[in-house]
CSV table of C-alpha atoms in Angstrom, one decimal:
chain,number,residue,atom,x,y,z
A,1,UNK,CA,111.5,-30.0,56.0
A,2,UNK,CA,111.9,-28.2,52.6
A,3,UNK,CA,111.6,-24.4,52.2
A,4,UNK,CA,108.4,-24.7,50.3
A,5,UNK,CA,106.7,-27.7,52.7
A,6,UNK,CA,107.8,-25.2,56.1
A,7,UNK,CA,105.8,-22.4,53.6
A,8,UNK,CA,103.1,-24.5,53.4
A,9,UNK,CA,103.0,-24.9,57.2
A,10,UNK,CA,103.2,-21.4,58.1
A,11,UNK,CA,99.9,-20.0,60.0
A,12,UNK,CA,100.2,-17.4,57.1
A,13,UNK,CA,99.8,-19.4,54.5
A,14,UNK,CA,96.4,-20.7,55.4
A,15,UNK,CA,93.1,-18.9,55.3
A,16,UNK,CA,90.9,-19.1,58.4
A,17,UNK,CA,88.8,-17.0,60.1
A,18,UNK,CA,89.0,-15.3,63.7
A,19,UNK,CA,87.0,-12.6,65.8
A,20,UNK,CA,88.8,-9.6,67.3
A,21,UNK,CA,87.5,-8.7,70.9
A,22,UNK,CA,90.0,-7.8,73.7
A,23,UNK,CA,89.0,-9.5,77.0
A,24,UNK,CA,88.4,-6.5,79.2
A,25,UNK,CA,85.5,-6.7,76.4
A,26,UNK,CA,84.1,-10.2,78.1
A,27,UNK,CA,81.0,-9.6,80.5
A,28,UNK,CA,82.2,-9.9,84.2
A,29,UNK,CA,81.0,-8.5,87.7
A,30,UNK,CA,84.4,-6.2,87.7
A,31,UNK,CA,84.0,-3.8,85.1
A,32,UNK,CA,85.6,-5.1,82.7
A,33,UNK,CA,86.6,-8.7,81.7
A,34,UNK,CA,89.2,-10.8,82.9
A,35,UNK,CA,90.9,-14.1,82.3
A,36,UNK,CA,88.9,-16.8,84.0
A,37,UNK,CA,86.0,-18.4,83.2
A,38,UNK,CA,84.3,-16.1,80.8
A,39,UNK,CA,87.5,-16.1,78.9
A,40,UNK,CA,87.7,-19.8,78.3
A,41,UNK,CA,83.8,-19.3,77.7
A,42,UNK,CA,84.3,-17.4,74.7
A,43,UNK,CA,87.4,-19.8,73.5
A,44,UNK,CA,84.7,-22.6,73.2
A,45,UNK,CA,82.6,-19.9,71.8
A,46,UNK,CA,85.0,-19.7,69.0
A,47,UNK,CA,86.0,-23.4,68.7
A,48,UNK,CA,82.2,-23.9,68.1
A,49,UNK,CA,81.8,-21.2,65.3
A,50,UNK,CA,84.7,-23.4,63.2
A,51,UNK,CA,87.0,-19.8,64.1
A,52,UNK,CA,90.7,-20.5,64.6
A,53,UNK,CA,92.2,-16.8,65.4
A,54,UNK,CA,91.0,-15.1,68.5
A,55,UNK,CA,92.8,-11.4,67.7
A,56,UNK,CA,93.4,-9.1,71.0
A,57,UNK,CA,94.4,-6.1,71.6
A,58,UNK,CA,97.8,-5.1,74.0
A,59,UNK,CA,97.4,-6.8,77.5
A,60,UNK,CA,99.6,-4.5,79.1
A,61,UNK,CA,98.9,-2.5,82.2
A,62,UNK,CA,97.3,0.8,80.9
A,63,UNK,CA,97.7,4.2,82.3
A,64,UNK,CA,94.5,6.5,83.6
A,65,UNK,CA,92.9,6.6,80.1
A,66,UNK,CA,92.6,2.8,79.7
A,67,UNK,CA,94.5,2.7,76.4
A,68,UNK,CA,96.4,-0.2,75.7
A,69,UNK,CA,98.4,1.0,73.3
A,70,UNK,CA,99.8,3.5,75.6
A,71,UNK,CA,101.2,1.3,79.1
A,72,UNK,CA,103.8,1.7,81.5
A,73,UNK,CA,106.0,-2.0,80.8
A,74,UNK,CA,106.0,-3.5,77.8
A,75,UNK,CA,106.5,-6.9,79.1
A,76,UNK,CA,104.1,-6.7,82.3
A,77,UNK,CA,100.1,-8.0,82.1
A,78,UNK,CA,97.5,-6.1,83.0
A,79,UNK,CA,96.7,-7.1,86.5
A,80,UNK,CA,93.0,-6.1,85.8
A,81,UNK,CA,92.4,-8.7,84.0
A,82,UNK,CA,93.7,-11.7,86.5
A,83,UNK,CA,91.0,-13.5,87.5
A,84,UNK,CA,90.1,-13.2,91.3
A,85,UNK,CA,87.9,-16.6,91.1
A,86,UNK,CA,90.7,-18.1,90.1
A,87,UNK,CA,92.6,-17.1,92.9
A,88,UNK,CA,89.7,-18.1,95.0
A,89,UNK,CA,89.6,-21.6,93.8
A,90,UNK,CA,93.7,-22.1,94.1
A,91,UNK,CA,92.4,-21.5,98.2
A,92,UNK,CA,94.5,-18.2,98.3
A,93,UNK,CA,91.4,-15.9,99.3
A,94,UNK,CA,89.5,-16.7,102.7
A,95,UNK,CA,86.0,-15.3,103.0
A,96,UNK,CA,83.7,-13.8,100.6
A,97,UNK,CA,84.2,-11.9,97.1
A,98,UNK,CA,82.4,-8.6,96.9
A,99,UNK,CA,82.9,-8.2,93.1
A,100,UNK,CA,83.0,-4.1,92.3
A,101,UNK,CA,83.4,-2.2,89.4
A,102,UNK,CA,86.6,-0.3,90.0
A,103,UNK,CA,90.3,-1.2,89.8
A,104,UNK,CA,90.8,-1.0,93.9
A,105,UNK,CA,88.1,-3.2,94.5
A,106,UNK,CA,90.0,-6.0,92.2
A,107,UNK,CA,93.3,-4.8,94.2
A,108,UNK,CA,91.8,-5.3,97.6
A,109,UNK,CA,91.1,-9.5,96.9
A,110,UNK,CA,94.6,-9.3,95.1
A,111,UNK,CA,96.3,-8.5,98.3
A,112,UNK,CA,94.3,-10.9,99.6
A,113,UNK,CA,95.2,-13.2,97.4
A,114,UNK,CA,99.0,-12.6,98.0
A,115,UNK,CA,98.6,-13.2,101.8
A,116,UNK,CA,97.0,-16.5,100.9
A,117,UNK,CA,99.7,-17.5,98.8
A,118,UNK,CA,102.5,-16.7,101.3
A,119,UNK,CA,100.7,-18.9,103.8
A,120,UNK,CA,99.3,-21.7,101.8
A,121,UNK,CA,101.0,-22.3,98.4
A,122,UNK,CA,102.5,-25.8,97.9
A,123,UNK,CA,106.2,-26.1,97.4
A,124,UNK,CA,105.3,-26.4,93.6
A,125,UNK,CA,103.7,-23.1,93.0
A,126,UNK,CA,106.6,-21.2,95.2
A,127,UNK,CA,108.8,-23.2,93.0
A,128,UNK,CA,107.3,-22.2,90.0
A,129,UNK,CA,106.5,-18.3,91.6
A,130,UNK,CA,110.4,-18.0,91.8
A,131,UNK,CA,111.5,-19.6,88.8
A,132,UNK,CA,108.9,-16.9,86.8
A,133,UNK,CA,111.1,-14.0,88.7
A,134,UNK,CA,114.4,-15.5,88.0
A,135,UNK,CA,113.5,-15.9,84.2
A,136,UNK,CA,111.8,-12.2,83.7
A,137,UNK,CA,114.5,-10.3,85.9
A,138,UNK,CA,115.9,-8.5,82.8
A,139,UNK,CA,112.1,-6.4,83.4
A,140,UNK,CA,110.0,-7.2,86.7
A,141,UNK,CA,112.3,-5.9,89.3
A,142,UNK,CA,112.1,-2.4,87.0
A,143,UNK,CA,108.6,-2.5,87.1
A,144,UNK,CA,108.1,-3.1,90.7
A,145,UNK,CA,110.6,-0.2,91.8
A,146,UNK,CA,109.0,2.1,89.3
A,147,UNK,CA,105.3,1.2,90.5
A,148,UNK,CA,106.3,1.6,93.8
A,149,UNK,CA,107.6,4.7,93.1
A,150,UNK,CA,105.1,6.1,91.3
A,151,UNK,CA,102.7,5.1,94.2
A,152,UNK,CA,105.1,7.3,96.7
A,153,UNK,CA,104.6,10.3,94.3
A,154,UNK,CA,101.0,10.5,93.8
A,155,UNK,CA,101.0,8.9,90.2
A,156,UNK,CA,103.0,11.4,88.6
A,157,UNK,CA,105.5,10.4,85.4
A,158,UNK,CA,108.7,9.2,86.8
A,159,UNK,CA,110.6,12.3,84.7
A,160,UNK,CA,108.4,14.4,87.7
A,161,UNK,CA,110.4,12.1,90.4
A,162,UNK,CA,113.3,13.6,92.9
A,163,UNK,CA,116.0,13.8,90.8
A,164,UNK,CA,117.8,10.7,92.6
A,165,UNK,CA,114.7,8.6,91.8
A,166,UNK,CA,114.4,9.6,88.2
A,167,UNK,CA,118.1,9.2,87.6
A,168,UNK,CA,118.4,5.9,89.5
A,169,UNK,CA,120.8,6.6,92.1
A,170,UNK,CA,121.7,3.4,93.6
A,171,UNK,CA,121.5,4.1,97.1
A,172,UNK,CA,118.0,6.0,96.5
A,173,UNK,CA,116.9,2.5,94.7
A,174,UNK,CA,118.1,0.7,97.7
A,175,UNK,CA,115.8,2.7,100.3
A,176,UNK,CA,113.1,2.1,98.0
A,177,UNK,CA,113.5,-1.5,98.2
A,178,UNK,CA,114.0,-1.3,102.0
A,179,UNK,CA,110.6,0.1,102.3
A,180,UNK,CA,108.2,-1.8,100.3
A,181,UNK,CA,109.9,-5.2,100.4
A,182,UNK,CA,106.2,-6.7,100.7
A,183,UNK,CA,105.1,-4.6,97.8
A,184,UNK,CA,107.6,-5.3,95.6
A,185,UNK,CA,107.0,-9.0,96.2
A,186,UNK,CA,103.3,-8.4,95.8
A,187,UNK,CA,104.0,-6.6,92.5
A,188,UNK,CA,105.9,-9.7,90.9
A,189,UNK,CA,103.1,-11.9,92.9
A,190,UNK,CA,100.7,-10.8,90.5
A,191,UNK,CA,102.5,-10.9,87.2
A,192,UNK,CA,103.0,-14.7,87.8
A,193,UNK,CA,99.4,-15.4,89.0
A,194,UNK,CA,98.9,-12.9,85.4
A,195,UNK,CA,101.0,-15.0,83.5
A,196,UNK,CA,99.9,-18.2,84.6
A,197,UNK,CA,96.2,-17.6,83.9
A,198,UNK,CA,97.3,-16.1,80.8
A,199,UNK,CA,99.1,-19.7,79.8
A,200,UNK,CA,96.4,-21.5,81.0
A,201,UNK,CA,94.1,-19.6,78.7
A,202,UNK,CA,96.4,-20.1,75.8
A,203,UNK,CA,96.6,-23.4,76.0
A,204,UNK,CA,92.6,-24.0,76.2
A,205,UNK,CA,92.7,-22.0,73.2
A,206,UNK,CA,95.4,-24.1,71.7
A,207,UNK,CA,93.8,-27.4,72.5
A,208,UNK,CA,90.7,-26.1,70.3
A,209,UNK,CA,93.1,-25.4,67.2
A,210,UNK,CA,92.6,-21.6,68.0
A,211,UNK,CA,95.6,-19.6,68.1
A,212,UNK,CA,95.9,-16.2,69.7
A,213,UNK,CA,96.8,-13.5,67.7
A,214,UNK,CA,98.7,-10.4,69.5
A,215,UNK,CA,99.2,-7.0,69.2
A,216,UNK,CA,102.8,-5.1,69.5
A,217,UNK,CA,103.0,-1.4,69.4
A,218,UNK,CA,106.0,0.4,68.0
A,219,UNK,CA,106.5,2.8,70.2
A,220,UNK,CA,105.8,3.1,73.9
A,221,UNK,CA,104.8,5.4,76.6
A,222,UNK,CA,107.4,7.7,78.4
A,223,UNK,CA,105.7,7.4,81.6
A,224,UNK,CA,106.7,3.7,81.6
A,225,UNK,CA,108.8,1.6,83.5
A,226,UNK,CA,111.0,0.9,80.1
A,227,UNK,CA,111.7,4.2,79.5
A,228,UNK,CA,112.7,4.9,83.5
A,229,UNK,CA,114.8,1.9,83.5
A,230,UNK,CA,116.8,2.3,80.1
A,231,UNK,CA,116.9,6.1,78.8
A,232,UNK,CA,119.9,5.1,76.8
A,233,UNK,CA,117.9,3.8,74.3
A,234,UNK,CA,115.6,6.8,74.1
A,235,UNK,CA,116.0,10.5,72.7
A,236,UNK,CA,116.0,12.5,75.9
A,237,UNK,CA,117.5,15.4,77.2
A,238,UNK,CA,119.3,15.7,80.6
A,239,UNK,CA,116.3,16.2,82.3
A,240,UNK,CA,115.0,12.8,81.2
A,241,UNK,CA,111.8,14.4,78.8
A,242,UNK,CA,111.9,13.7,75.2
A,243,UNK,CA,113.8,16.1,73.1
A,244,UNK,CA,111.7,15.2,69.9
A,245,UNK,CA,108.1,12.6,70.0
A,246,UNK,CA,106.2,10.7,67.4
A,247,UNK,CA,102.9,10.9,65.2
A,248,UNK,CA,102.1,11.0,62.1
A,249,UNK,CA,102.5,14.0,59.5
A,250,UNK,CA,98.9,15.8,58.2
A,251,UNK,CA,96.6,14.3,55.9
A,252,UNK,CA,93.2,14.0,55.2
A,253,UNK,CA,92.2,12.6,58.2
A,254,UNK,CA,93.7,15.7,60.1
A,255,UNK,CA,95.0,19.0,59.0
A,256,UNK,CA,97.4,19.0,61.8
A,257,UNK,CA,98.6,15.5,62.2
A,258,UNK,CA,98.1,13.5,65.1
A,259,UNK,CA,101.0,14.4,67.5
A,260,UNK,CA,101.2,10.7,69.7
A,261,UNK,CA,103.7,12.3,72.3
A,262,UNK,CA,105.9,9.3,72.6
A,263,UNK,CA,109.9,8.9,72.9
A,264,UNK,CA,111.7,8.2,69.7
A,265,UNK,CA,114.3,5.3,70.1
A,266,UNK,CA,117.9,6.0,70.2
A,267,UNK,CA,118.3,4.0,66.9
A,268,UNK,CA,122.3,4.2,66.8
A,269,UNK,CA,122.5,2.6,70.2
A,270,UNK,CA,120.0,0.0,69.4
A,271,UNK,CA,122.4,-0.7,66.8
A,272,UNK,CA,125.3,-0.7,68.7
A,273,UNK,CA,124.2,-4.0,71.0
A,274,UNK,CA,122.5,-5.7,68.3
A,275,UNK,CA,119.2,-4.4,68.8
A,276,UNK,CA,119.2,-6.7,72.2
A,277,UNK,CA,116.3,-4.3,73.8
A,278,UNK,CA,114.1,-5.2,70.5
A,279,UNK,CA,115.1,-8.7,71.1
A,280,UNK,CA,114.0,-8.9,74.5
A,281,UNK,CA,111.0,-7.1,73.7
A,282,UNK,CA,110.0,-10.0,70.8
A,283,UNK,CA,110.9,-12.8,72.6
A,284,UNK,CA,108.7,-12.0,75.4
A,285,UNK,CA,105.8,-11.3,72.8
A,286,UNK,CA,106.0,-14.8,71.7
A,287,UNK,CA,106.1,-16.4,74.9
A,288,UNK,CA,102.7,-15.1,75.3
A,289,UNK,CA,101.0,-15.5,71.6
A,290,UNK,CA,100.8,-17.4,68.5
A,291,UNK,CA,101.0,-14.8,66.0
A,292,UNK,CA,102.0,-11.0,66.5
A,293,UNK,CA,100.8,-7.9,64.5
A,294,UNK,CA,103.4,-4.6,65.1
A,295,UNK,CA,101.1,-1.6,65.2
A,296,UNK,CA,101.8,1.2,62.8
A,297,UNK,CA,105.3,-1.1,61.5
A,298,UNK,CA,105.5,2.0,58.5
A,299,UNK,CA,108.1,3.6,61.2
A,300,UNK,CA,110.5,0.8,60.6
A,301,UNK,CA,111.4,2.2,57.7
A,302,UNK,CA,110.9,6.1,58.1
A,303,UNK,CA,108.9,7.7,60.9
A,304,UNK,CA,107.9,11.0,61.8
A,305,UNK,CA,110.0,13.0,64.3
A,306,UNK,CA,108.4,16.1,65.8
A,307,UNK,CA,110.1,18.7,68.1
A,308,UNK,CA,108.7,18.2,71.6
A,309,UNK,CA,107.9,21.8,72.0
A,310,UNK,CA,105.6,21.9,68.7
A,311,UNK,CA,102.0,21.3,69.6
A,312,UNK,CA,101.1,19.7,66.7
A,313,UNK,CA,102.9,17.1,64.0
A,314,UNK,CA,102.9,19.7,61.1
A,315,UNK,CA,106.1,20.9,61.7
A,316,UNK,CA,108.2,17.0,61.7
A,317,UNK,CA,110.4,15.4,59.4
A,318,UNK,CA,110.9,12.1,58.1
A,319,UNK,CA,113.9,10.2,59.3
A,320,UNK,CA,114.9,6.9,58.0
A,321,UNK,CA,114.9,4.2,60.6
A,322,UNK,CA,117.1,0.7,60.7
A,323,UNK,CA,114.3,-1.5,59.8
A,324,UNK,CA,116.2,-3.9,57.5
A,325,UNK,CA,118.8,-4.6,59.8
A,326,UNK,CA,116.6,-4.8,63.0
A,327,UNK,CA,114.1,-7.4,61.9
A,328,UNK,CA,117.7,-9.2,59.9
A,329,UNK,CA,118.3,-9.8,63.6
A,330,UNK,CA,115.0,-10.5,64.6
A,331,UNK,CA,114.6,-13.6,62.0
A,332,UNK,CA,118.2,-14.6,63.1
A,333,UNK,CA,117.2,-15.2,66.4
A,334,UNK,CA,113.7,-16.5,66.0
A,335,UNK,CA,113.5,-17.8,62.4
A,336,UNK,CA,117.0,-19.5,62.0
């Protein structure tokens, strides 16, 4: 195909209309919506309206506040939103459902859930669970240590950890994994049963000419299993907090700035491997949508660096970032 035909063909190209609304926006019994029926509900919704964009928000797993633009993976789903009727239906949960309204009633039927699995799944679901862990291993076993983990120390940031913990001593790791084997295995249990609603969802949406349209923050929290698992390609200092955080300088909106709190990358040392942490980062991204927005993608090309001490953003400075190289790579890889 020419240049100017594939143009023609790109989603961009083309004018069509789509509705933003995150699904923990849906209406559910669980205090928030989720990715079964509802969900594909609303897809039909769309495909009935003549929309063709269904725009979410992150669907990462959030900390205490709820935001999604501030969660502890960057590859991981939220597990809030996995469908427990789903599970149901699969025959994974005996018994009743006694929907509820916070996150550890959802929990409760997921462990559930995960018992069920280990003693009824077909050969073609454990076959399926285990290819899912093989292919995300570059990030799931990271996020089950450092859930874990944080579990064992009362929910506090992993820079708070024993030191052998928040370094990652080997032989510390080790014990961890000795200890929870069942809830490590639990952990990645629900990041498939999260990624293969997700899919399923995706394709209904798909099949109705609808294409989902994702959301990519640039930066990402500190108190994340990223950040935990690969400091090298974050400013920190010894004792693994940041040394200098982003935000944005002051304006009209705010006399002082807006000081965000999160680790600035280690840009040189992206650049040394070819950006391959970026890479990562995108390829999952489109695994899981059609089209991808980057949140605040201005700091590609400068962005804001604040001392970590200050307790505002007046006092930053702008620092040029690699943008032009990174996304040179990125287009090489995805766009060849």
């Amino acid at each position: 195909m020419s240049p100017d035909r594939e143009r023609a063909h790109s989603p961009l190209m083309r004018r069509e209309a789509g509705i933003l609304l995150h699904p923990t926006s849906l209406p559910g019994p669980w205090g928030t919506g989720d990715l079964g029926a509802e969900a594909h509900r609303f897809v039909d919704l769309l495909a009935a309206a003549g929309q063709h964009v269904w725009q979410i928000l992150p669907l990462g797993p959030p900390h205490g506040d709820g935001s999604p633009y501030q969660c502890n993976s960057v590859h991981a789903g939220n597990p809030l939103l996995i469908s427990v009727e789903a599970l149901a239906a699969e025959g994974w949960i005996d018994g009743s459902i006694e929907p509820g309204p916070r996150w550890t009633d959802k929990q409760a039927h997921l462990a559930r859930a995960y018992d069920g699995f280990k003693a009824r799944a077909d050969d073609d679901i454990r076959q399926a669970f285990a290819q899912f862990v093989a292919d995300n291993d570059h990030w799931l076993p990271d996020l089950s240590l450092y859930r874990v983990i944080k579990a064992e120390h009362h929910g506090r940031p992993w820079s708070e950890w024993s030191t052998a913990e928040r370094d990652r001593d080997p032989m510390a790791l080790e014990r961890v994994r000795r200890r929870h084997t069942q809830d490590l295995e639990r952990i990645r249990f629900e990041q498939f049963v999260f990624h293969r609603q997700w899919l399923a969802l995706k394709r209904h949406a798909n099949d109705r000419d609808i294409r989902i349209f994702g959301d990519l923050p640039i930066f990402v929290a500190h108190d994340s299993a990223d950040v935990w698992a690969q400091r090298e390609y974050f400013v920190l200092g010894e004792d693994g907090q940041p040394t200098v955080v982003a935000g944005v300088p002051p304006d009209y909106f705010s006399e002082t700035g807006q000081r965000w709190g999160n680790p600035h990358y280690d840009w040189e040392r992206m650049r040394g491997d070819d950006f391959r942490w970026w890479q990562a980062r995108l390829q999952r991204q489109l695994e899981l949508f059609d089209l991808v927005r980057i949140d605040h993608f201005r700091g590609f090309e400068s962005y804001w660096e604040v001392p970590a001490e200050e307790e505002t953003a007046m006092n930053g400075r702008w620092v040029k970032a690699p943008g032009d190289e990174l996304f040179e790579v990125l287009h090489e890889r995805f766009d060849p």
